[in-house]
Amino acid sequence: MLRSLLSRRVLAGAAVTSAALGVSASLYKRSSTSSASPSSSPWSVWGALAENAKAKQPPSMLHPKKFVDLKLVDRTDVNHNSILLRFRPVDEEDGSVLDMSFASFILVKAPFKDEKGKPVVRPYTPVGSNGTNNMELLVKVYPNGKVGPYLKSLSIGDTVKVKGPLPKIKYEANMKKSLSLIAGGSGLTPMFQIMHAVLTNPEDTTKLHFVFANVAEEDILLRPVLDLMQRQWPEQLQVHYVLEKAPENWHGETGYVDADKIRRLLPPPSDDNMVLVCGPPPMLKAIAGPKAPDYSQGEVGGALKTLGFKESQVFKF
C-alpha cells in the first residue's frame, strides 16, 4: 500500500515510493534482475500502520539467539560505494515480519571464516520496513572490507544468515527534550532509525539536531530523504552536512566535526539533551572518546568532554 510521506500518521505506515519522497528514479540505478514489483520501492519507511498495532502480533522474521536465512529480493546502487538491499523470509507466505525496537541492530554472518578460522560477522542497522516482511540494509562497501563486498556480490534469490534484533539503546518518546545526532558515513543508519521513530509518532515532540559528516558530497547517504524530512518537519528536525572535501559551491559546513561545530550547531550540555554518536573509530574518538576495551561506553572524551558533556548525556554506538 502506497502512502504519502507528507502526513505524520501515514509516514508511520508502509512503503513510500521514491516519487513520493521527491526522489527522481534516475538518481538510483536499479538491478535489472530484481524480483520486486515495479511499484515497490527500496525507500520504504519505518513502521507498520498504526491501526494494525492492536492486531495479533505476527511472528518475527528474525531470531535474537540464532542465525536465520533471508533471501535477497531487491538491490539498488545508491552511490559509488553504497548499496541498498531488500531481504525477505525464504518463505514469503509464512506471515513473519520485521520486528525491530529502537534503536537496535542485526548481525550478518558471511559464508567464510577469517584468517584465524573464526566466523566473519558484522553489525548492520535496518533502515526501513518495520512491520512488513521486508528488511532493508544500507551497506557501504569498503575496498578492504569483508562482509560489505560479500553482500554486494549477492544475486537476487541468494540467501544470507542474519541474527537479531539486538538492542543498543532503548528509545522512549519524549525521554529528552532534544537529541543531538552526530554520524559519519554509514553511521547514519541508527540515527535514521531514531529520527524515524520520533517523526512518525505524533505524540513525540523531541527536537532533533543531526550533524552528518562525509568526505565528499557524493558520499551523503539518503540525502533526498533527509532533505524532504527536514522540509516536512522544519520545527522538529535540523540537518547539518559536513564535508571534508567540499566543492566550490558548497553552502554547508567544511572540515571535520570538532568542538566549534558542535558548539554552533547543537544544543549545549544539559540533562534535557542527549548526544548520540556513530562513525568510524577515529571519528568516535575525536568527538566522544573511544569505547572501553570491553566495548562498554567508557568515559566521555574528545570534543564533547571539552564542551562539558557528562557520561549520562552521551551515547556511543
CSV table of C-alpha atoms in Angstrom, one decimal:
chain,number,residue,atom,x,y,z
A,1,MET,CA,0.0,0.0,0.0
A,2,LEU,CA,1.5,3.3,-1.1
A,3,ARG,CA,1.3,6.2,1.3
A,4,SER,CA,2.3,9.9,1.1
A,5,LEU,CA,5.3,11.0,3.2
A,6,LEU,CA,3.6,14.3,3.8
A,7,SER,CA,1.4,13.0,6.6
A,8,ARG,CA,2.7,12.1,10.1
A,9,ARG,CA,0.1,9.4,10.5
A,10,VAL,CA,0.7,8.0,7.1
A,11,LEU,CA,4.5,8.2,7.4
A,12,ALA,CA,4.2,5.8,10.3
A,13,GLY,CA,2.7,3.4,7.8
A,14,ALA,CA,4.0,1.4,5.0
A,15,ALA,CA,6.3,1.8,1.9
A,16,VAL,CA,6.8,5.1,0.1
A,17,THR,CA,7.9,5.3,-3.5
A,18,SER,CA,10.9,7.3,-4.5
A,19,ALA,CA,8.4,9.6,-6.3
A,20,ALA,CA,6.6,10.2,-3.0
A,21,LEU,CA,9.9,11.1,-1.4
A,22,GLY,CA,10.6,13.6,-4.2
A,23,VAL,CA,13.4,11.5,-5.5
A,24,SER,CA,13.8,11.0,-9.2
A,25,ALA,CA,14.1,7.4,-10.2
A,26,SER,CA,17.0,8.4,-12.4
A,27,LEU,CA,19.1,9.1,-9.3
A,28,TYR,CA,19.3,5.4,-8.5
A,29,LYS,CA,20.3,2.5,-10.7
A,30,ARG,CA,18.1,-0.5,-10.0
A,31,SER,CA,19.1,-4.0,-10.6
A,32,SER,CA,17.7,-5.5,-13.8
A,33,THR,CA,17.4,-8.8,-12.1
A,34,SER,CA,15.2,-7.5,-9.2
A,35,SER,CA,12.2,-9.7,-8.4
A,36,ALA,CA,10.4,-6.9,-6.7
A,37,SER,CA,7.3,-5.4,-8.4
A,38,PRO,CA,7.8,-2.1,-10.3
A,39,SER,CA,5.5,-0.3,-7.8
A,40,SER,CA,7.6,-1.3,-4.8
A,41,SER,CA,10.5,0.9,-3.7
A,42,PRO,CA,13.6,0.3,-1.6
A,43,TRP,CA,13.0,3.7,0.0
A,44,SER,CA,10.3,2.4,2.3
A,45,VAL,CA,10.0,3.9,5.8
A,46,TRP,CA,10.0,2.6,9.3
A,47,GLY,CA,6.9,1.3,11.0
A,48,ALA,CA,3.7,-0.6,10.4
A,49,LEU,CA,0.3,1.1,10.1
A,50,ALA,CA,-0.8,2.4,13.5
A,51,GLU,CA,-4.2,0.8,13.1
A,52,ASN,CA,-2.5,-2.6,12.8
A,53,ALA,CA,-0.8,-2.2,16.2
A,54,LYS,CA,-3.8,-3.6,18.0
A,55,ALA,CA,-3.9,-6.7,15.9
A,56,LYS,CA,-2.4,-10.0,16.9
A,57,GLN,CA,1.4,-9.7,16.8
A,58,PRO,CA,2.7,-11.7,13.8
A,59,PRO,CA,5.8,-13.8,14.2
A,60,SER,CA,9.2,-12.2,13.7
A,61,MET,CA,11.3,-12.9,10.6
A,62,LEU,CA,14.4,-12.7,12.8
A,63,HIS,CA,15.7,-14.6,15.9
A,64,PRO,CA,17.8,-12.9,18.6
A,65,LYS,CA,19.7,-16.0,19.5
A,66,LYS,CA,20.3,-17.8,16.3
A,67,PHE,CA,21.0,-17.1,12.6
A,68,VAL,CA,18.1,-17.5,10.1
A,69,ASP,CA,18.2,-17.4,6.4
A,70,LEU,CA,16.7,-14.4,4.5
A,71,LYS,CA,16.7,-14.1,0.7
A,72,LEU,CA,17.6,-11.1,-1.4
A,73,VAL,CA,14.7,-9.7,-3.4
A,74,ASP,CA,15.8,-6.3,-4.5
A,75,ARG,CA,19.0,-4.2,-4.8
A,76,THR,CA,19.8,-0.6,-5.6
A,77,ASP,CA,23.0,1.2,-6.2
A,78,VAL,CA,22.7,4.3,-4.0
A,79,ASN,CA,26.1,5.9,-4.9
A,80,HIS,CA,29.6,5.0,-5.9
A,81,ASN,CA,30.2,2.8,-2.9
A,82,SER,CA,26.9,2.1,-1.2
A,83,ILE,CA,24.0,-0.2,-2.0
A,84,LEU,CA,20.5,-0.7,-0.6
A,85,LEU,CA,19.5,-4.4,-0.2
A,86,ARG,CA,16.0,-5.7,0.5
A,87,PHE,CA,15.6,-9.1,2.1
A,88,ARG,CA,12.5,-11.2,2.8
A,89,PRO,CA,11.9,-14.6,4.5
A,90,VAL,CA,12.7,-17.6,2.4
A,91,ASP,CA,9.0,-18.5,2.7
A,92,GLU,CA,7.4,-15.2,1.9
A,93,GLU,CA,4.0,-16.6,2.8
A,94,ASP,CA,4.9,-17.6,6.4
A,95,GLY,CA,3.3,-14.4,7.8
A,96,SER,CA,6.5,-13.2,9.6
A,97,VAL,CA,7.5,-9.6,9.7
A,98,LEU,CA,10.5,-7.4,10.7
A,99,ASP,CA,10.1,-6.5,14.4
A,100,MET,CA,12.8,-4.1,15.5
A,101,SER,CA,12.9,-2.0,18.6
A,102,PHE,CA,14.5,1.5,18.6
A,103,ALA,CA,17.5,1.5,18.5
A,104,SER,CA,18.6,-2.0,17.7
A,105,PHE,CA,20.7,-3.8,15.1
A,106,ILE,CA,21.2,-7.2,13.4
A,107,LEU,CA,24.2,-9.3,12.7
A,108,VAL,CA,25.1,-10.7,9.2
A,109,LYS,CA,27.3,-13.7,9.0
A,110,ALA,CA,29.4,-14.3,5.9
A,111,PRO,CA,29.8,-17.9,4.5
A,112,PHE,CA,33.6,-17.9,5.1
A,113,LYS,CA,35.9,-17.5,8.1
A,114,ASP,CA,38.7,-15.1,8.8
A,115,GLU,CA,42.5,-15.8,8.9
A,116,LYS,CA,42.1,-17.3,12.4
A,117,GLY,CA,39.3,-19.6,11.4
A,118,LYS,CA,36.6,-17.6,13.2
A,119,PRO,CA,33.2,-16.7,11.7
A,120,VAL,CA,33.1,-13.3,10.0
A,121,VAL,CA,30.2,-11.4,11.4
A,122,ARG,CA,29.3,-7.7,11.1
A,123,PRO,CA,26.5,-5.5,12.6
A,124,TYR,CA,24.0,-3.5,10.5
A,125,THR,CA,21.1,-1.4,11.3
A,126,PRO,CA,18.0,-1.9,9.0
A,127,VAL,CA,16.7,1.4,7.6
A,128,GLY,CA,13.1,0.6,6.8
A,129,SER,CA,10.1,-1.7,6.6
A,130,ASN,CA,9.4,-2.5,10.2
A,131,GLY,CA,6.1,-4.3,10.5
A,132,THR,CA,6.4,-5.7,7.0
A,133,ASN,CA,8.0,-8.9,5.6
A,134,ASN,CA,10.9,-6.8,4.2
A,135,MET,CA,14.3,-5.9,5.8
A,136,GLU,CA,16.4,-3.2,4.1
A,137,LEU,CA,20.1,-2.7,4.7
A,138,LEU,CA,22.0,0.3,3.6
A,139,VAL,CA,25.6,-1.1,3.1
A,140,LYS,CA,28.7,0.9,2.5
A,141,VAL,CA,31.2,-1.2,0.6
A,142,TYR,CA,34.8,-0.7,1.7
A,143,PRO,CA,37.6,-2.0,-0.6
A,144,ASN,CA,39.3,-3.8,2.2
A,145,GLY,CA,36.1,-4.9,3.9
A,146,LYS,CA,34.8,-8.4,4.2
A,147,VAL,CA,31.0,-8.6,4.7
A,148,GLY,CA,30.3,-5.5,2.6
A,149,PRO,CA,31.9,-6.9,-0.6
A,150,TYR,CA,30.2,-10.2,0.2
A,151,LEU,CA,26.8,-8.6,0.4
A,152,LYS,CA,27.5,-6.6,-2.8
A,153,SER,CA,28.2,-9.9,-4.6
A,154,LEU,CA,24.8,-11.4,-3.9
A,155,SER,CA,22.4,-12.0,-6.7
A,156,ILE,CA,18.6,-11.8,-6.4
A,157,GLY,CA,17.4,-15.0,-4.7
A,158,ASP,CA,20.6,-15.6,-2.8
A,159,THR,CA,20.2,-16.1,1.0
A,160,VAL,CA,22.2,-14.6,3.9
A,161,LYS,CA,22.3,-15.6,7.6
A,162,VAL,CA,21.0,-12.9,9.9
A,163,LYS,CA,20.5,-12.8,13.7
A,164,GLY,CA,18.7,-10.2,15.8
A,165,PRO,CA,17.3,-7.8,16.7
A,166,LEU,CA,20.0,-6.8,19.3
A,167,PRO,CA,19.2,-3.7,21.3
A,168,LYS,CA,21.7,-0.8,21.6
A,169,ILE,CA,19.8,2.0,23.4
A,170,LYS,CA,16.1,1.9,24.4
A,171,TYR,CA,14.4,5.0,23.0
A,172,GLU,CA,11.1,6.2,24.5
A,173,ALA,CA,9.1,9.1,23.2
A,174,ASN,CA,9.9,12.4,24.9
A,175,MET,CA,12.7,10.8,27.0
A,176,LYS,CA,14.6,14.0,26.3
A,177,LYS,CA,13.6,17.4,25.0
A,178,SER,CA,16.2,17.2,22.3
A,179,LEU,CA,18.5,14.6,20.7
A,180,SER,CA,21.8,15.6,19.1
A,181,LEU,CA,22.8,13.1,16.5
A,182,ILE,CA,26.3,13.0,15.1
A,183,ALA,CA,27.2,10.5,12.4
A,184,GLY,CA,29.8,9.8,9.8
A,185,GLY,CA,29.2,7.7,6.6
A,186,SER,CA,27.1,4.6,7.2
A,187,GLY,CA,26.9,5.7,10.9
A,188,LEU,CA,23.7,7.3,9.5
A,189,THR,CA,21.7,4.1,9.9
A,190,PRO,CA,21.0,4.1,13.6
A,191,MET,CA,20.4,7.8,13.5
A,192,PHE,CA,17.8,7.4,10.7
A,193,GLN,CA,16.1,4.7,12.8
A,194,ILE,CA,15.9,7.2,15.8
A,195,MET,CA,14.7,10.1,13.6
A,196,HIS,CA,12.0,7.9,12.0
A,197,ALA,CA,10.8,6.8,15.5
A,198,VAL,CA,10.4,10.4,16.6
A,199,LEU,CA,8.9,11.8,13.4
A,200,THR,CA,6.3,9.0,12.9
A,201,ASN,CA,5.0,9.4,16.5
A,202,PRO,CA,2.6,12.4,16.7
A,203,GLU,CA,2.9,12.4,20.5
A,204,ASP,CA,6.7,12.8,20.3
A,205,THR,CA,7.8,16.4,20.4
A,206,THR,CA,11.5,15.7,20.7
A,207,LYS,CA,13.7,18.2,18.8
A,208,LEU,CA,16.3,16.5,16.5
A,209,HIS,CA,19.6,18.1,15.6
A,210,PHE,CA,21.6,15.9,13.1
A,211,VAL,CA,25.2,16.6,12.1
A,212,PHE,CA,26.2,14.3,9.2
A,213,ALA,CA,29.8,14.1,8.2
A,214,ASN,CA,31.2,12.7,4.9
A,215,VAL,CA,34.3,13.0,2.8
A,216,ALA,CA,32.6,14.4,-0.4
A,217,GLU,CA,29.1,15.5,-1.5
A,218,GLU,CA,28.5,12.3,-3.4
A,219,ASP,CA,29.1,10.3,-0.2
A,220,ILE,CA,26.0,11.7,1.5
A,221,LEU,CA,23.7,8.7,2.0
A,222,LEU,CA,19.9,9.1,1.9
A,223,ARG,CA,20.2,12.9,1.2
A,224,PRO,CA,17.0,13.2,-0.8
A,225,VAL,CA,15.1,11.5,2.1
A,226,LEU,CA,16.8,13.6,4.8
A,227,ASP,CA,16.2,16.8,2.9
A,228,LEU,CA,12.5,16.0,2.4
A,229,MET,CA,12.1,15.1,6.1
A,230,GLN,CA,13.7,18.4,7.1
A,231,ARG,CA,11.3,20.3,4.8
A,232,GLN,CA,8.4,18.4,6.2
A,233,TRP,CA,9.3,19.0,9.9
A,234,PRO,CA,11.4,22.2,10.0
A,235,GLU,CA,10.4,22.9,13.6
A,236,GLN,CA,11.5,19.5,14.8
A,237,LEU,CA,14.4,18.4,12.6
A,238,GLN,CA,17.6,20.2,11.6
A,239,VAL,CA,20.1,18.6,9.4
A,240,HIS,CA,23.7,19.9,9.0
A,241,TYR,CA,26.0,18.4,6.4
A,242,VAL,CA,29.8,18.5,7.0
A,243,LEU,CA,32.2,17.7,4.1
A,244,GLU,CA,35.9,17.1,4.4
A,245,LYS,CA,36.4,17.9,0.7
A,246,ALA,CA,33.7,20.4,-0.3
A,247,PRO,CA,33.1,21.6,-3.8
A,248,GLU,CA,33.4,25.4,-4.6
A,249,ASN,CA,29.6,26.0,-4.5
A,250,TRP,CA,29.1,24.2,-1.2
A,251,HIS,CA,27.0,26.1,1.4
A,252,GLY,CA,27.3,23.7,4.3
A,253,GLU,CA,30.0,23.0,6.8
A,254,THR,CA,33.5,22.0,5.9
A,255,GLY,CA,36.3,20.2,7.5
A,256,TYR,CA,35.8,17.8,10.5
A,257,VAL,CA,33.2,17.7,13.3
A,258,ASP,CA,35.0,19.5,16.1
A,259,ALA,CA,34.2,21.4,19.3
A,260,ASP,CA,33.5,24.6,17.4
A,261,LYS,CA,30.9,23.0,15.1
A,262,ILE,CA,29.3,21.1,18.0
A,263,ARG,CA,29.0,24.4,19.9
A,264,ARG,CA,27.5,26.2,17.0
A,265,LEU,CA,25.2,23.5,15.6
A,266,LEU,CA,23.9,21.6,18.6
A,267,PRO,CA,22.3,22.4,22.0
A,268,PRO,CA,24.7,22.9,24.9
A,269,PRO,CA,25.3,20.3,27.7
A,270,SER,CA,22.0,19.6,29.6
A,271,ASP,CA,20.2,16.7,31.1
A,272,ASP,CA,17.4,17.6,28.7
A,273,ASN,CA,19.7,16.9,25.7
A,274,MET,CA,21.4,13.6,24.8
A,275,VAL,CA,24.2,13.3,22.2
A,276,LEU,CA,24.3,10.1,20.1
A,277,VAL,CA,27.5,9.4,18.1
A,278,CYS,CA,28.1,6.8,15.4
A,279,GLY,CA,31.0,6.7,13.0
A,280,PRO,CA,34.4,5.2,12.3
A,281,PRO,CA,36.7,4.7,15.4
A,282,PRO,CA,38.9,7.8,14.7
A,283,MET,CA,35.8,10.0,14.4
A,284,LEU,CA,34.3,8.5,17.6
A,285,LYS,CA,37.5,9.0,19.5
A,286,ALA,CA,37.8,12.7,18.4
A,287,ILE,CA,34.2,13.6,19.2
A,288,ALA,CA,33.3,11.5,22.2
A,289,GLY,CA,36.3,9.4,23.2
A,290,PRO,CA,36.7,5.7,22.4
A,291,LYS,CA,34.7,2.9,23.9
A,292,ALA,CA,36.2,0.9,26.7
A,293,PRO,CA,38.2,-2.3,25.9
A,294,ASP,CA,35.1,-4.4,26.8
A,295,TYR,CA,33.1,-2.3,24.3
A,296,SER,CA,31.1,-0.6,27.1
A,297,GLN,CA,30.6,3.2,26.8
A,298,GLY,CA,33.7,4.2,28.6
A,299,GLU,CA,34.5,7.8,29.6
A,300,VAL,CA,33.5,10.8,27.6
A,301,GLY,CA,36.4,12.3,25.8
A,302,GLY,CA,37.2,14.3,22.7
A,303,ALA,CA,35.3,17.4,21.8
A,304,LEU,CA,32.3,16.6,23.9
A,305,LYS,CA,34.4,16.4,27.1
A,306,THR,CA,36.0,19.8,26.1
A,307,LEU,CA,32.5,21.2,25.9
A,308,GLY,CA,31.4,19.9,29.3
A,309,PHE,CA,29.2,16.9,28.4
A,310,LYS,CA,28.8,14.2,31.1
A,311,GLU,CA,28.7,10.4,30.6
A,312,SER,CA,24.9,10.4,31.2
A,313,GLN,CA,24.5,12.8,28.3
A,314,VAL,CA,26.4,10.9,25.7
A,315,PHE,CA,25.8,7.5,24.0
A,316,LYS,CA,28.3,5.9,21.6
A,317,PHE,CA,27.1,3.4,19.0
